[in-house]
Amino acid sequence: MRDTLYEQVGRIGKALASPKRLELIELLCQSEKTVDALAETARCSVKLASAHLKVLRAARLVEARRNGKYVYYRLADAQVADLWVSLRALAEERLLELQTALREFAAPGQALEGADRRTLLRRAARGEIVVIDVRPTEEYAAGHLPCARSMPLAELRARLRELPKNKPVVAYCRGPFCLMSGEAVALLKKRGYRATQLVDGVAEWRAQGLPVET
Amino acid sequence: MRDTLYEQVGRIGKALASPKRLELIELLCQSEKTVDALAETARCSVKLASAHLKVLRAARLVEARRNGKYVYYRLADAQVADLWVSLRALAEERLLELQTALREFAAPGQALEGADRRTLLRRAARGEIVVIDVRPTEEYAAGHLPCARSMPLAELRARLRELPKNKPVVAYCRGPFCLMSGEAVALLKKRGYRATQLVDGVAEWRAQGLPVET
DNA sequence: CTATCATTCTAACGATATTTAGAATGATAG
DNA sequence: CTATCATTCTAAATATCGTTAGAATGATAG
């Protein structure tokens, strides 16, 4: 009777109970992706990725469309990205183990409050700072911070001269669990740039109600 | 390495993967409660409730304090209530099965948007409507809507004459999954009152950033 | 000391989840 | 037809989970 209601919500909970699935959700927060691409980025077999995606689809968190030989998966709703952001934020706040793990793996970047985020946008709009998006170009194309320039980590070394040395450069990537912006900042600093890392990703940005460009 | 991060978030996900635990979380959204009270309301043995609470505590979602013979559990953070509200809202939006189950069990009440909620508050403050909280008194005491009067479902029949027949009466309880406000409205209507149900609970209210009184 | 509230340990049962593997099947582009 | 991308079926190994039960243990009020 009443248990049915909680069981249904539990379906969503169960879908969120596997680390691999959470990783897939985070990747899908960036842009739609093929099974192949997801499996490669999440470092698992296509078969396993396919199985996890089936679970996520059964919980109605993701949807699929076919285009030619490829099946593209995407989040079923922007609310799913928001839920992922809330869940991760809660875990970061409550779980000491996560905090220490983050300190160890991820380079410490700037965690901004709502007001700071708006300040960052204003300064970027005025040209006082340069914001670069170091994710792959497809992810940039699917949505990026206003005023951000696409500069994928893989191309960064070759395109360094496009960046000014006299202005602060702010790099961001997929979010707090992603290492790309940290690597970008390390490279930039070594070459004499004034670089800082923004730990937000587009999903965090959007969850704050801030604008995202496509 | 990177998997550790997702594993930690998965701990929270796993805690949210059991219907019984979700029910306990919803109860704890109302007020702190003893194991005994939780077990009775969730219709399970004290032992099972204790085991589930242990899981929730391990995921740092709830905390306990002892007072005399009793151990009182409470949510570890208001963010936990917000997460429950988001999770439930997402499930309601995405899962057809939940929508049909809700239509069957719960009487259809008013689901309000942010602006409507403020209108409701204004009308209650002006005395145009009477808002009653039909939950047990302890839950009312722990936090209730501004301008709401405590009128527990168990006492409603005996205290009917405290309510005006010429003004609309709005009843709310623990939230969309709780049947108490529906029962209250059914009783009131039978006795000739102009009663409507508000499906929001205090957690939904607070998650909207609206004020809650204690 | 005793009654009450709560937790723990043990054990057991059944169910479900994660991962890997081999083989087969679909669906599509060229 | 063939190569590629994706899913499915089968199976197996391993692990964990949810629930119930009995018995014991703690912690506290009176």
CSV table of C-alpha atoms (C1' of nucleotides) in Angstrom, one decimal:
chain,number,residue,atom,x,y,z
A,1,MET,CA,0.0,0.0,0.0
A,2,ARG,CA,2.0,3.0,1.2
A,3,ASP,CA,5.2,1.1,0.8
A,4,THR,CA,4.7,1.3,-3.0
A,5,LEU,CA,5.3,5.0,-2.9
A,6,TYR,CA,8.7,4.7,-1.1
A,7,GLU,CA,9.6,1.8,-3.3
A,8,GLN,CA,9.3,3.9,-6.4
A,9,VAL,CA,11.5,6.6,-5.0
A,10,GLY,CA,13.8,3.8,-4.0
A,11,ARG,CA,14.2,3.0,-7.7
A,12,ILE,CA,15.9,6.3,-8.2
A,13,GLY,CA,17.9,5.7,-5.0
A,14,LYS,CA,19.1,2.3,-6.2
A,15,ALA,CA,20.2,3.8,-9.5
A,16,LEU,CA,22.3,6.3,-7.6
A,17,ALA,CA,23.8,3.5,-5.4
A,18,SER,CA,26.6,2.5,-7.8
A,19,PRO,CA,29.9,4.5,-8.2
A,20,LYS,CA,30.1,3.6,-11.9
A,21,ARG,CA,26.6,4.8,-12.6
A,22,LEU,CA,27.4,8.0,-10.8
A,23,GLU,CA,30.4,8.5,-13.0
A,24,LEU,CA,28.3,7.9,-16.1
A,25,ILE,CA,25.7,10.5,-14.8
A,26,GLU,CA,28.5,13.0,-14.4
A,27,LEU,CA,29.7,12.4,-17.9
A,28,LEU,CA,26.2,12.8,-19.3
A,29,CYS,CA,25.9,16.0,-17.4
A,30,GLN,CA,28.5,17.4,-19.8
A,31,SER,CA,26.9,16.3,-23.1
A,32,GLU,CA,25.2,13.4,-24.7
A,33,LYS,CA,27.6,10.6,-25.5
A,34,THR,CA,27.7,7.2,-27.2
A,35,VAL,CA,28.1,4.0,-25.2
A,36,ASP,CA,31.6,3.6,-26.6
A,37,ALA,CA,32.7,7.0,-25.5
A,38,LEU,CA,31.2,6.5,-22.0
A,39,ALA,CA,32.8,3.1,-21.6
A,40,GLU,CA,36.2,4.5,-22.6
A,41,THR,CA,36.0,7.6,-20.4
A,42,ALA,CA,34.7,5.5,-17.4
A,43,ARG,CA,37.3,2.9,-18.1
A,44,CYS,CA,35.1,-0.1,-18.4
A,45,SER,CA,33.9,-2.5,-21.1
A,46,VAL,CA,31.2,-1.5,-23.4
A,47,LYS,CA,29.1,-4.3,-22.1
A,48,LEU,CA,29.3,-3.2,-18.5
A,49,ALA,CA,28.5,0.4,-19.5
A,50,SER,CA,25.5,-0.8,-21.5
A,51,ALA,CA,24.3,-2.7,-18.4
A,52,HIS,CA,24.6,0.3,-16.2
A,53,LEU,CA,22.9,2.5,-18.7
A,54,LYS,CA,20.0,0.0,-18.8
A,55,VAL,CA,19.6,0.5,-15.1
A,56,LEU,CA,19.7,4.2,-15.4
A,57,ARG,CA,17.1,4.0,-18.2
A,58,ALA,CA,14.9,1.8,-16.1
A,59,ALA,CA,14.9,4.5,-13.4
A,60,ARG,CA,14.1,7.0,-16.1
A,61,LEU,CA,17.2,9.1,-15.4
A,62,VAL,CA,18.6,8.8,-18.9
A,63,GLU,CA,17.2,8.4,-22.4
A,64,ALA,CA,18.7,7.1,-25.6
A,65,ARG,CA,18.5,8.1,-29.3
A,66,ARG,CA,20.0,6.4,-32.2
A,67,ASN,CA,21.9,8.2,-34.9
A,68,GLY,CA,23.4,6.0,-37.6
A,69,LYS,CA,25.5,3.3,-36.0
A,70,TYR,CA,25.7,5.1,-32.7
A,71,VAL,CA,23.3,5.2,-29.8
A,72,TYR,CA,23.5,8.5,-27.9
A,73,TYR,CA,22.6,8.6,-24.3
A,74,ARG,CA,21.6,11.8,-22.5
A,75,LEU,CA,20.1,12.8,-19.2
A,76,ALA,CA,16.3,12.6,-19.2
A,77,ASP,CA,16.0,15.9,-17.5
A,78,ALA,CA,18.0,18.9,-16.2
A,79,GLN,CA,16.7,17.9,-12.8
A,80,VAL,CA,18.8,14.8,-12.9
A,81,ALA,CA,21.9,17.0,-13.2
A,82,ASP,CA,20.7,19.1,-10.3
A,83,LEU,CA,20.2,16.0,-8.2
A,84,TRP,CA,23.7,14.8,-9.0
A,85,VAL,CA,25.1,18.1,-7.9
A,86,SER,CA,23.1,18.1,-4.7
A,87,LEU,CA,24.1,14.5,-3.9
A,88,ARG,CA,27.7,15.3,-4.5
A,89,ALA,CA,27.6,18.5,-2.5
A,90,LEU,CA,26.0,16.7,0.4
A,91,ALA,CA,28.6,13.9,0.3
A,92,GLU,CA,31.4,16.5,0.2
A,93,GLU,CA,29.9,18.3,3.2
A,94,ARG,CA,29.1,15.2,5.3
A,95,LEU,CA,31.8,12.6,4.5
A,96,LEU,CA,35.2,13.3,5.9
A,97,GLU,CA,36.6,10.5,3.8
A,98,LEU,CA,35.5,12.3,0.7
A,99,GLN,CA,37.1,15.5,1.9
A,100,THR,CA,40.4,13.9,2.5
A,101,ALA,CA,40.3,11.9,-0.8
A,102,LEU,CA,39.6,15.2,-2.6
A,103,ARG,CA,42.5,16.9,-1.0
A,104,GLU,CA,44.8,14.0,-2.1
A,105,PHE,CA,43.7,13.6,-5.7
A,106,ALA,CA,42.3,16.9,-6.9
A,107,ALA,CA,44.4,20.0,-6.8
A,108,PRO,CA,42.7,22.5,-4.5
A,109,GLY,CA,40.7,24.9,-6.7
A,110,GLN,CA,38.4,27.8,-5.9
A,111,ALA,CA,35.0,26.8,-4.6
A,112,LEU,CA,32.8,29.8,-5.2
A,113,GLU,CA,29.6,31.0,-3.4
A,114,GLY,CA,26.7,32.3,-5.5
A,115,ALA,CA,27.8,35.9,-5.2
A,116,ASP,CA,31.4,35.1,-6.1
A,117,ARG,CA,30.2,33.3,-9.2
A,118,ARG,CA,28.4,36.4,-10.4
A,119,THR,CA,31.5,38.4,-9.8
A,120,LEU,CA,33.5,36.0,-11.8
A,121,LEU,CA,31.0,36.4,-14.7
A,122,ARG,CA,31.2,40.2,-14.5
A,123,ARG,CA,34.9,40.2,-14.6
A,124,ALA,CA,35.0,37.8,-17.5
A,125,ALA,CA,32.5,39.9,-19.4
A,126,ARG,CA,34.6,43.0,-18.8
A,127,GLY,CA,37.7,41.2,-20.1
A,128,GLU,CA,39.6,41.5,-16.8
A,129,ILE,CA,40.1,37.7,-16.7
A,130,VAL,CA,40.1,34.9,-19.3
A,131,VAL,CA,38.0,31.9,-18.6
A,132,ILE,CA,38.9,28.7,-20.5
A,133,ASP,CA,36.9,25.4,-20.8
A,134,VAL,CA,39.4,22.6,-21.0
A,135,ARG,CA,36.9,19.8,-21.7
A,136,PRO,CA,36.6,18.2,-25.2
A,137,THR,CA,35.0,20.4,-27.8
A,138,GLU,CA,31.8,18.5,-28.0
A,139,GLU,CA,31.2,19.1,-24.3
A,140,TYR,CA,31.9,22.8,-24.7
A,141,ALA,CA,29.5,22.9,-27.6
A,142,ALA,CA,26.7,21.3,-25.6
A,143,GLY,CA,26.9,24.1,-23.0
A,144,HIS,CA,29.6,26.3,-21.4
A,145,LEU,CA,30.0,29.2,-19.1
A,146,PRO,CA,29.3,32.6,-20.6
A,147,CYS,CA,32.5,34.3,-21.9
A,148,ALA,CA,34.4,31.0,-21.7
A,149,ARG,CA,36.7,30.0,-24.5
A,150,SER,CA,37.2,26.4,-25.6
A,151,MET,CA,40.7,25.2,-25.0
A,152,PRO,CA,40.7,21.4,-24.6
A,153,LEU,CA,43.4,20.1,-22.4
A,154,ALA,CA,44.8,18.0,-25.2
A,155,GLU,CA,45.4,21.1,-27.3
A,156,LEU,CA,46.4,23.4,-24.6
A,157,ARG,CA,50.2,23.0,-24.9
A,158,ALA,CA,50.0,23.8,-28.6
A,159,ARG,CA,47.7,26.8,-28.2
A,160,LEU,CA,49.4,28.5,-25.2
A,161,ARG,CA,50.2,31.6,-27.2
A,162,GLU,CA,46.5,32.4,-27.6
A,163,LEU,CA,46.4,33.2,-23.9
A,164,PRO,CA,47.5,36.5,-22.4
A,165,LYS,CA,50.3,36.5,-19.7
A,166,ASN,CA,49.1,39.7,-18.1
A,167,LYS,CA,45.6,38.6,-17.2
A,168,PRO,CA,44.5,36.0,-14.8
A,169,VAL,CA,43.4,32.8,-16.5
A,170,VAL,CA,40.6,30.7,-14.9
A,171,ALA,CA,40.3,27.1,-16.0
A,172,TYR,CA,37.3,24.8,-15.4
A,173,CYS,CA,36.3,21.3,-16.5
A,174,ARG,CA,33.7,18.8,-15.6
A,175,GLY,CA,33.5,19.5,-11.9
A,176,PRO,CA,35.1,18.9,-8.6
A,177,PHE,CA,35.9,15.2,-9.4
A,178,CYS,CA,37.6,16.0,-12.7
A,179,LEU,CA,41.3,16.4,-12.9
A,180,MET,CA,41.6,18.2,-16.2
A,181,SER,CA,41.4,21.8,-15.0
A,182,GLY,CA,44.0,21.0,-12.3
A,183,GLU,CA,46.4,19.7,-15.0
A,184,ALA,CA,45.7,22.7,-17.1
A,185,VAL,CA,46.5,25.1,-14.3
A,186,ALA,CA,49.7,23.2,-13.5
A,187,LEU,CA,50.9,23.5,-17.1
A,188,LEU,CA,50.0,27.2,-17.3
A,189,LYS,CA,51.7,28.1,-14.1
A,190,LYS,CA,54.9,26.3,-15.2
A,191,ARG,CA,54.9,28.5,-18.3
A,192,GLY,CA,54.5,31.7,-16.4
A,193,TYR,CA,50.8,32.3,-16.7
A,194,ARG,CA,48.6,33.6,-13.8
A,195,ALA,CA,46.3,30.6,-13.7
A,196,THR,CA,43.7,29.5,-11.2
A,197,GLN,CA,41.3,26.6,-11.1
A,198,LEU,CA,37.6,26.8,-10.8
A,199,VAL,CA,36.2,23.6,-9.4
A,200,ASP,CA,32.7,24.2,-10.7
A,201,GLY,CA,31.5,22.5,-13.8
A,202,VAL,CA,28.6,23.4,-16.0
A,203,ALA,CA,26.2,21.3,-14.0
A,204,GLU,CA,27.1,23.2,-10.8
A,205,TRP,CA,26.8,26.4,-12.6
A,206,ARG,CA,23.4,25.6,-14.0
A,207,ALA,CA,22.2,24.2,-10.6
A,208,GLN,CA,22.9,27.7,-9.1
A,209,GLY,CA,20.5,29.2,-11.6
A,210,LEU,CA,23.3,30.9,-13.5
A,211,PRO,CA,23.2,31.2,-17.3
A,212,VAL,CA,24.9,28.7,-19.6
A,213,GLU,CA,25.6,29.3,-23.3
A,214,THR,CA,25.4,26.8,-26.2
B,1,MET,CA,42.1,6.3,-7.4
B,2,ARG,CA,39.4,8.4,-9.0
B,3,ASP,CA,36.9,5.6,-8.2
B,4,THR,CA,37.2,6.4,-4.5
B,5,LEU,CA,35.4,9.7,-5.1
B,6,TYR,CA,32.4,8.2,-6.7
B,7,GLU,CA,32.4,5.4,-4.1
B,8,GLN,CA,32.0,7.9,-1.4
B,9,VAL,CA,29.0,9.6,-3.1
B,10,GLY,CA,27.7,6.1,-3.7
B,11,ARG,CA,27.6,5.6,0.1
B,12,ILE,CA,24.9,8.3,0.2
B,13,GLY,CA,23.2,6.8,-2.8
B,14,LYS,CA,23.1,3.3,-1.2
B,15,ALA,CA,21.6,4.8,2.0
B,16,LEU,CA,18.8,6.2,-0.2
B,17,ALA,CA,18.3,2.9,-2.0
B,18,SER,CA,15.9,1.3,0.5
B,19,PRO,CA,12.2,2.2,0.8
B,20,LYS,CA,12.2,1.8,4.6
B,21,ARG,CA,15.1,4.1,5.0
B,22,LEU,CA,13.4,6.7,2.9
B,23,GLU,CA,10.4,6.5,5.0
B,24,LEU,CA,12.5,7.0,8.1
B,25,ILE,CA,14.1,10.0,6.5
B,26,GLU,CA,10.8,11.5,5.8
B,27,LEU,CA,9.7,11.0,9.4
B,28,LEU,CA,12.9,12.6,10.6
B,29,CYS,CA,12.2,15.6,8.3
B,30,GLN,CA,9.3,16.3,10.6
B,31,SER,CA,11.1,16.2,14.0
B,32,GLU,CA,13.6,14.2,15.9
B,33,LYS,CA,12.2,10.9,17.1
B,34,THR,CA,13.0,7.9,19.2
B,35,VAL,CA,13.7,4.5,17.7
B,36,ASP,CA,10.5,3.2,19.2
B,37,ALA,CA,8.4,6.0,17.6
B,38,LEU,CA,10.1,5.5,14.3
B,39,ALA,CA,9.6,1.8,14.3
B,40,GLU,CA,5.9,2.1,15.2
B,41,THR,CA,5.2,4.8,12.5
B,42,ALA,CA,7.1,2.9,9.9
B,43,ARG,CA,5.4,-0.3,10.9
B,44,CYS,CA,8.5,-2.4,11.5
B,45,SER,CA,10.3,-4.0,14.4
B,46,VAL,CA,12.5,-1.8,16.6
B,47,LYS,CA,15.4,-4.0,15.6
B,48,LEU,CA,15.0,-3.4,11.9
B,49,ALA,CA,14.5,0.3,12.5
B,50,SER,CA,17.7,0.3,14.5
B,51,ALA,CA,19.6,-1.5,11.7
B,52,HIS,CA,18.4,1.0,9.1
B,53,LEU,CA,19.3,3.9,11.3
B,54,LYS,CA,22.7,2.5,11.7
B,55,VAL,CA,23.1,2.5,7.9
B,56,LEU,CA,21.8,6.1,7.7
B,57,ARG,CA,24.2,7.1,10.5
B,58,ALA,CA,27.1,5.4,8.7
B,59,ALA,CA,26.3,7.5,5.6
B,60,ARG,CA,26.2,10.6,8.0
B,61,LEU,CA,22.7,11.4,7.0
B,62,VAL,CA,21.3,11.2,10.6
B,63,GLU,CA,22.7,11.7,14.1
B,64,ALA,CA,21.6,10.4,17.5
B,65,ARG,CA,21.5,11.9,21.0
B,66,ARG,CA,20.5,10.1,24.2
B,67,ASN,CA,18.0,11.6,26.6
B,68,GLY,CA,17.4,9.4,29.6
B,69,LYS,CA,16.2,6.0,28.4
B,70,TYR,CA,15.5,7.2,24.9
B,71,VAL,CA,17.8,7.7,21.9
B,72,TYR,CA,16.6,10.5,19.7
B,73,TYR,CA,17.5,10.5,16.0
B,74,ARG,CA,17.5,13.6,13.8
B,75,LEU,CA,18.6,14.5,10.4
B,76,ALA,CA,22.3,15.5,10.4
B,77,ASP,CA,21.7,18.5,8.2
B,78,ALA,CA,18.8,20.5,6.6
B,79,GLN,CA,20.4,19.6,3.3
B,80,VAL,CA,19.4,16.0,3.9
B,81,ALA,CA,15.7,17.1,4.0
B,82,ASP,CA,16.3,19.1,0.8
B,83,LEU,CA,17.8,16.1,-0.9
B,84,TRP,CA,14.8,13.9,0.1
B,85,VAL,CA,12.5,16.6,-1.3
B,86,SER,CA,14.4,16.7,-4.6
B,87,LEU,CA,14.6,13.0,-4.9
B,88,ARG,CA,10.9,12.6,-4.3
B,89,ALA,CA,10.1,15.4,-6.7
B,90,LEU,CA,12.3,13.8,-9.4
B,91,ALA,CA,10.7,10.4,-8.8
B,92,GLU,CA,7.2,12.0,-9.0
B,93,GLU,CA,8.1,13.7,-12.3
B,94,ARG,CA,9.9,10.9,-14.0
B,95,LEU,CA,8.1,7.7,-12.8
B,96,LEU,CA,4.7,7.1,-14.3
B,97,GLU,CA,4.2,4.3,-11.8
B,98,LEU,CA,4.6,6.7,-8.9
B,99,GLN,CA,2.1,9.1,-10.5
B,100,THR,CA,-0.6,6.4,-10.8
B,101,ALA,CA,0.1,5.1,-7.3
B,102,LEU,CA,-0.3,8.6,-5.9
B,103,ARG,CA,-3.5,9.1,-7.7
B,104,GLU,CA,-4.8,5.8,-6.2
B,105,PHE,CA,-3.7,6.2,-2.6
B,106,ALA,CA,-3.4,9.9,-1.8
B,107,ALA,CA,-6.4,12.1,-2.3
B,108,PRO,CA,-5.5,14.7,-4.9
B,109,GLY,CA,-4.4,17.9,-3.1
B,110,GLN,CA,-3.1,21.2,-4.3
B,111,ALA,CA,0.4,21.2,-5.6
B,112,LEU,CA,1.6,24.8,-5.4
B,113,GLU,CA,4.2,26.7,-7.3
B,114,GLY,CA,6.6,29.1,-5.5
B,115,ALA,CA,4.4,32.1,-6.2
B,116,ASP,CA,1.2,30.3,-5.1
B,117,ARG,CA,2.9,29.4,-1.8
B,118,ARG,CA,3.6,33.0,-1.1
B,119,THR,CA,0.0,33.9,-1.9
B,120,LEU,CA,-1.2,31.2,0.5
B,121,LEU,CA,1.0,32.7,3.2
B,122,ARG,CA,-0.3,36.2,2.6
B,123,ARG,CA,-4.0,35.1,2.7
B,124,ALA,CA,-3.3,33.2,5.9
B,125,ALA,CA,-1.6,36.2,7.4
B,126,ARG,CA,-4.6,38.4,6.5
B,127,GLY,CA,-7.0,35.9,8.1
B,128,GLU,CA,-8.8,35.1,4.8
B,129,ILE,CA,-8.1,31.4,5.3
B,130,VAL,CA,-7.3,29.1,8.2
B,131,VAL,CA,-4.3,26.8,7.8
B,132,ILE,CA,-4.2,23.7,10.1
B,133,ASP,CA,-1.3,21.4,10.7
B,134,VAL,CA,-2.8,17.9,11.4
B,135,ARG,CA,0.5,16.2,12.4
B,136,PRO,CA,1.2,15.2,16.0
B,137,THR,CA,1.9,18.1,18.3
B,138,GLU,CA,5.6,17.3,18.7
B,139,GLU,CA,6.1,17.7,14.9
B,140,TYR,CA,4.2,21.0,14.9
B,141,ALA,CA,6.4,22.2,17.7
B,142,ALA,CA,9.6,21.2,15.8
B,143,GLY,CA,8.6,23.5,12.9
B,144,HIS,CA,5.4,24.5,11.1
B,145,LEU,CA,4.1,26.9,8.5
B,146,PRO,CA,3.7,30.5,9.5
B,147,CYS,CA,0.1,31.2,10.7
B,148,ALA,CA,-0.7,27.5,10.9
B,149,ARG,CA,-2.6,26.2,13.9
B,150,SER,CA,-1.9,22.8,15.4
B,151,MET,CA,-4.9,20.5,15.1
B,152,PRO,CA,-3.7,16.8,15.1
B,153,LEU,CA,-5.8,14.4,13.1
B,154,ALA,CA,-6.6,12.4,16.3
B,155,GLU,CA,-8.1,15.4,18.0
B,156,LEU,CA,-9.8,17.0,14.9
B,157,ARG,CA,-13.2,15.4,15.4
B,158,ALA,CA,-13.4,16.7,19.0
B,159,ARG,CA,-12.2,20.2,18.2
B,160,LEU,CA,-14.2,20.9,15.1
B,161,ARG,CA,-16.0,23.9,16.6
B,162,GLU,CA,-12.7,25.8,16.8
B,163,LEU,CA,-12.8,26.1,13.0
B,164,PRO,CA,-14.9,28.6,11.1
B,165,LYS,CA,-17.4,27.5,8.6
B,166,ASN,CA,-17.3,30.7,6.6
B,167,LYS,CA,-13.6,30.6,5.7
B,168,PRO,CA,-11.7,28.1,3.6
B,169,VAL,CA,-9.7,25.7,5.8
B,170,VAL,CA,-6.4,24.4,4.3
B,171,ALA,CA,-4.9,21.2,5.9
B,172,TYR,CA,-1.4,20.0,5.5
B,173,CYS,CA,0.6,17.1,7.0
B,174,ARG,CA,4.0,15.4,6.4
B,175,GLY,CA,4.0,15.8,2.6
B,176,PRO,CA,2.7,14.2,-0.6
B,177,PHE,CA,3.1,10.6,0.7
B,178,CYS,CA,1.2,11.2,4.0
B,179,LEU,CA,-2.5,10.5,4.2
B,180,MET,CA,-3.4,12.5,7.2
B,181,SER,CA,-4.3,15.8,5.5
B,182,GLY,CA,-6.5,13.9,3.0
B,183,GLU,CA,-8.4,12.3,5.9
B,184,ALA,CA,-8.8,15.6,7.7
B,185,VAL,CA,-10.2,17.2,4.6
B,186,ALA,CA,-12.6,14.3,4.0
B,187,LEU,CA,-13.9,14.7,7.6
B,188,LEU,CA,-14.2,18.5,7.4
B,189,LYS,CA,-16.1,18.4,4.1
B,190,LYS,CA,-18.5,15.8,5.5
B,191,ARG,CA,-19.2,18.3,8.3
B,192,GLY,CA,-19.9,21.1,6.0
B,193,TYR,CA,-16.5,23.0,6.1
B,194,ARG,CA,-14.8,24.5,3.0
B,195,ALA,CA,-11.7,22.4,3.3
B,196,THR,CA,-8.8,21.8,0.9
B,197,GLN,CA,-5.7,19.8,1.1
B,198,LEU,CA,-2.2,21.2,0.7
B,199,VAL,CA,0.2,18.4,-0.3
B,200,ASP,CA,3.3,20.2,0.8
B,201,GLY,CA,4.9,19.4,4.1
B,202,VAL,CA,7.3,21.5,6.1
B,203,ALA,CA,10.3,20.0,4.3
B,204,GLU,CA,8.9,21.0,0.9
B,205,TRP,CA,8.2,24.5,2.3
B,206,ARG,CA,11.6,24.9,3.7
B,207,ALA,CA,13.3,23.6,0.5
B,208,GLN,CA,11.6,26.4,-1.4
B,209,GLY,CA,13.3,28.9,0.9
B,210,LEU,CA,10.1,29.8,2.6
B,211,PRO,CA,9.9,30.6,6.3
B,212,VAL,CA,9.2,28.0,8.9
B,213,GLU,CA,8.2,28.9,12.5
B,214,THR,CA,9.0,27.0,15.7
C,1,DC,C1',17.1,-4.5,41.5
C,2,DT,C1',13.8,-4.1,37.8
C,3,DA,C1',11.5,-2.4,33.9
C,4,DT,C1',12.2,0.0,29.6
C,5,DC,C1',14.5,1.6,25.6
C,6,DA,C1',18.2,0.5,22.4
C,7,DT,C1',21.9,-2.0,20.3
C,8,DT,C1',24.6,-6.0,19.2
C,9,DC,C1',25.7,-10.7,18.0
C,10,DT,C1',24.6,-14.8,15.8
C,11,DA,C1',22.4,-17.2,12.3
C,12,DA,C1',19.8,-18.0,8.4
C,13,DC,C1',17.1,-17.3,4.1
C,14,DG,C1',16.3,-15.4,-0.1
C,15,DA,C1',17.0,-11.9,-3.1
C,16,DT,C1',19.7,-8.7,-5.7
C,17,DA,C1',24.0,-6.4,-7.4
C,18,DT,C1',28.6,-6.1,-9.6
C,19,DT,C1',31.7,-7.7,-12.7
C,20,DT,C1',33.7,-10.7,-16.3
C,21,DA,C1',33.3,-13.8,-20.2
C,22,DG,C1',31.8,-16.1,-24.5
C,23,DA,C1',28.6,-16.3,-28.1
C,24,DA,C1',24.8,-14.7,-30.5
C,25,DT,C1',21.8,-11.1,-32.4
C,26,DG,C1',20.4,-6.4,-34.2
C,27,DA,C1',20.9,-2.3,-36.5
C,28,DT,C1',23.3,0.6,-39.5
C,29,DA,C1',26.7,2.7,-43.0
C,30,DG,C1',29.2,2.0,-46.8
D,1,DC,C1',28.3,-8.5,-47.7
D,2,DT,C1',31.2,-6.6,-44.2
D,3,DA,C1',32.7,-3.8,-40.5
D,4,DT,C1',31.2,-1.2,-36.6
D,5,DC,C1',28.4,0.0,-32.7
D,6,DA,C1',25.3,-1.8,-29.3
D,7,DT,C1',22.5,-5.1,-26.9
D,8,DT,C1',21.1,-9.5,-25.3
D,9,DC,C1',21.5,-14.2,-23.4
D,10,DT,C1',23.9,-17.3,-20.8
D,11,DA,C1',26.7,-18.4,-17.1
D,12,DA,C1',29.5,-18.0,-13.2
D,13,DA,C1',31.9,-16.0,-9.2
D,14,DT,C1',31.5,-12.9,-5.6
D,15,DA,C1',29.5,-9.8,-2.7
D,16,DT,C1',26.1,-7.4,-0.4
D,17,DC,C1',21.4,-6.5,1.2
D,18,DG,C1',16.9,-6.9,3.6
D,19,DT,C1',14.4,-9.3,6.7
D,20,DT,C1',13.3,-12.1,10.6
D,21,DA,C1',14.5,-14.4,15.0
D,22,DG,C1',16.6,-15.6,19.5
D,23,DA,C1',19.6,-14.3,22.9
D,24,DA,C1',22.6,-11.4,25.1
D,25,DT,C1',24.3,-6.8,26.4
D,26,DG,C1',24.1,-1.6,27.6
D,27,DA,C1',22.3,2.3,29.4
D,28,DT,C1',19.1,4.7,32.1
D,29,DA,C1',15.2,6.0,35.3
D,30,DG,C1',12.9,4.9,39.3
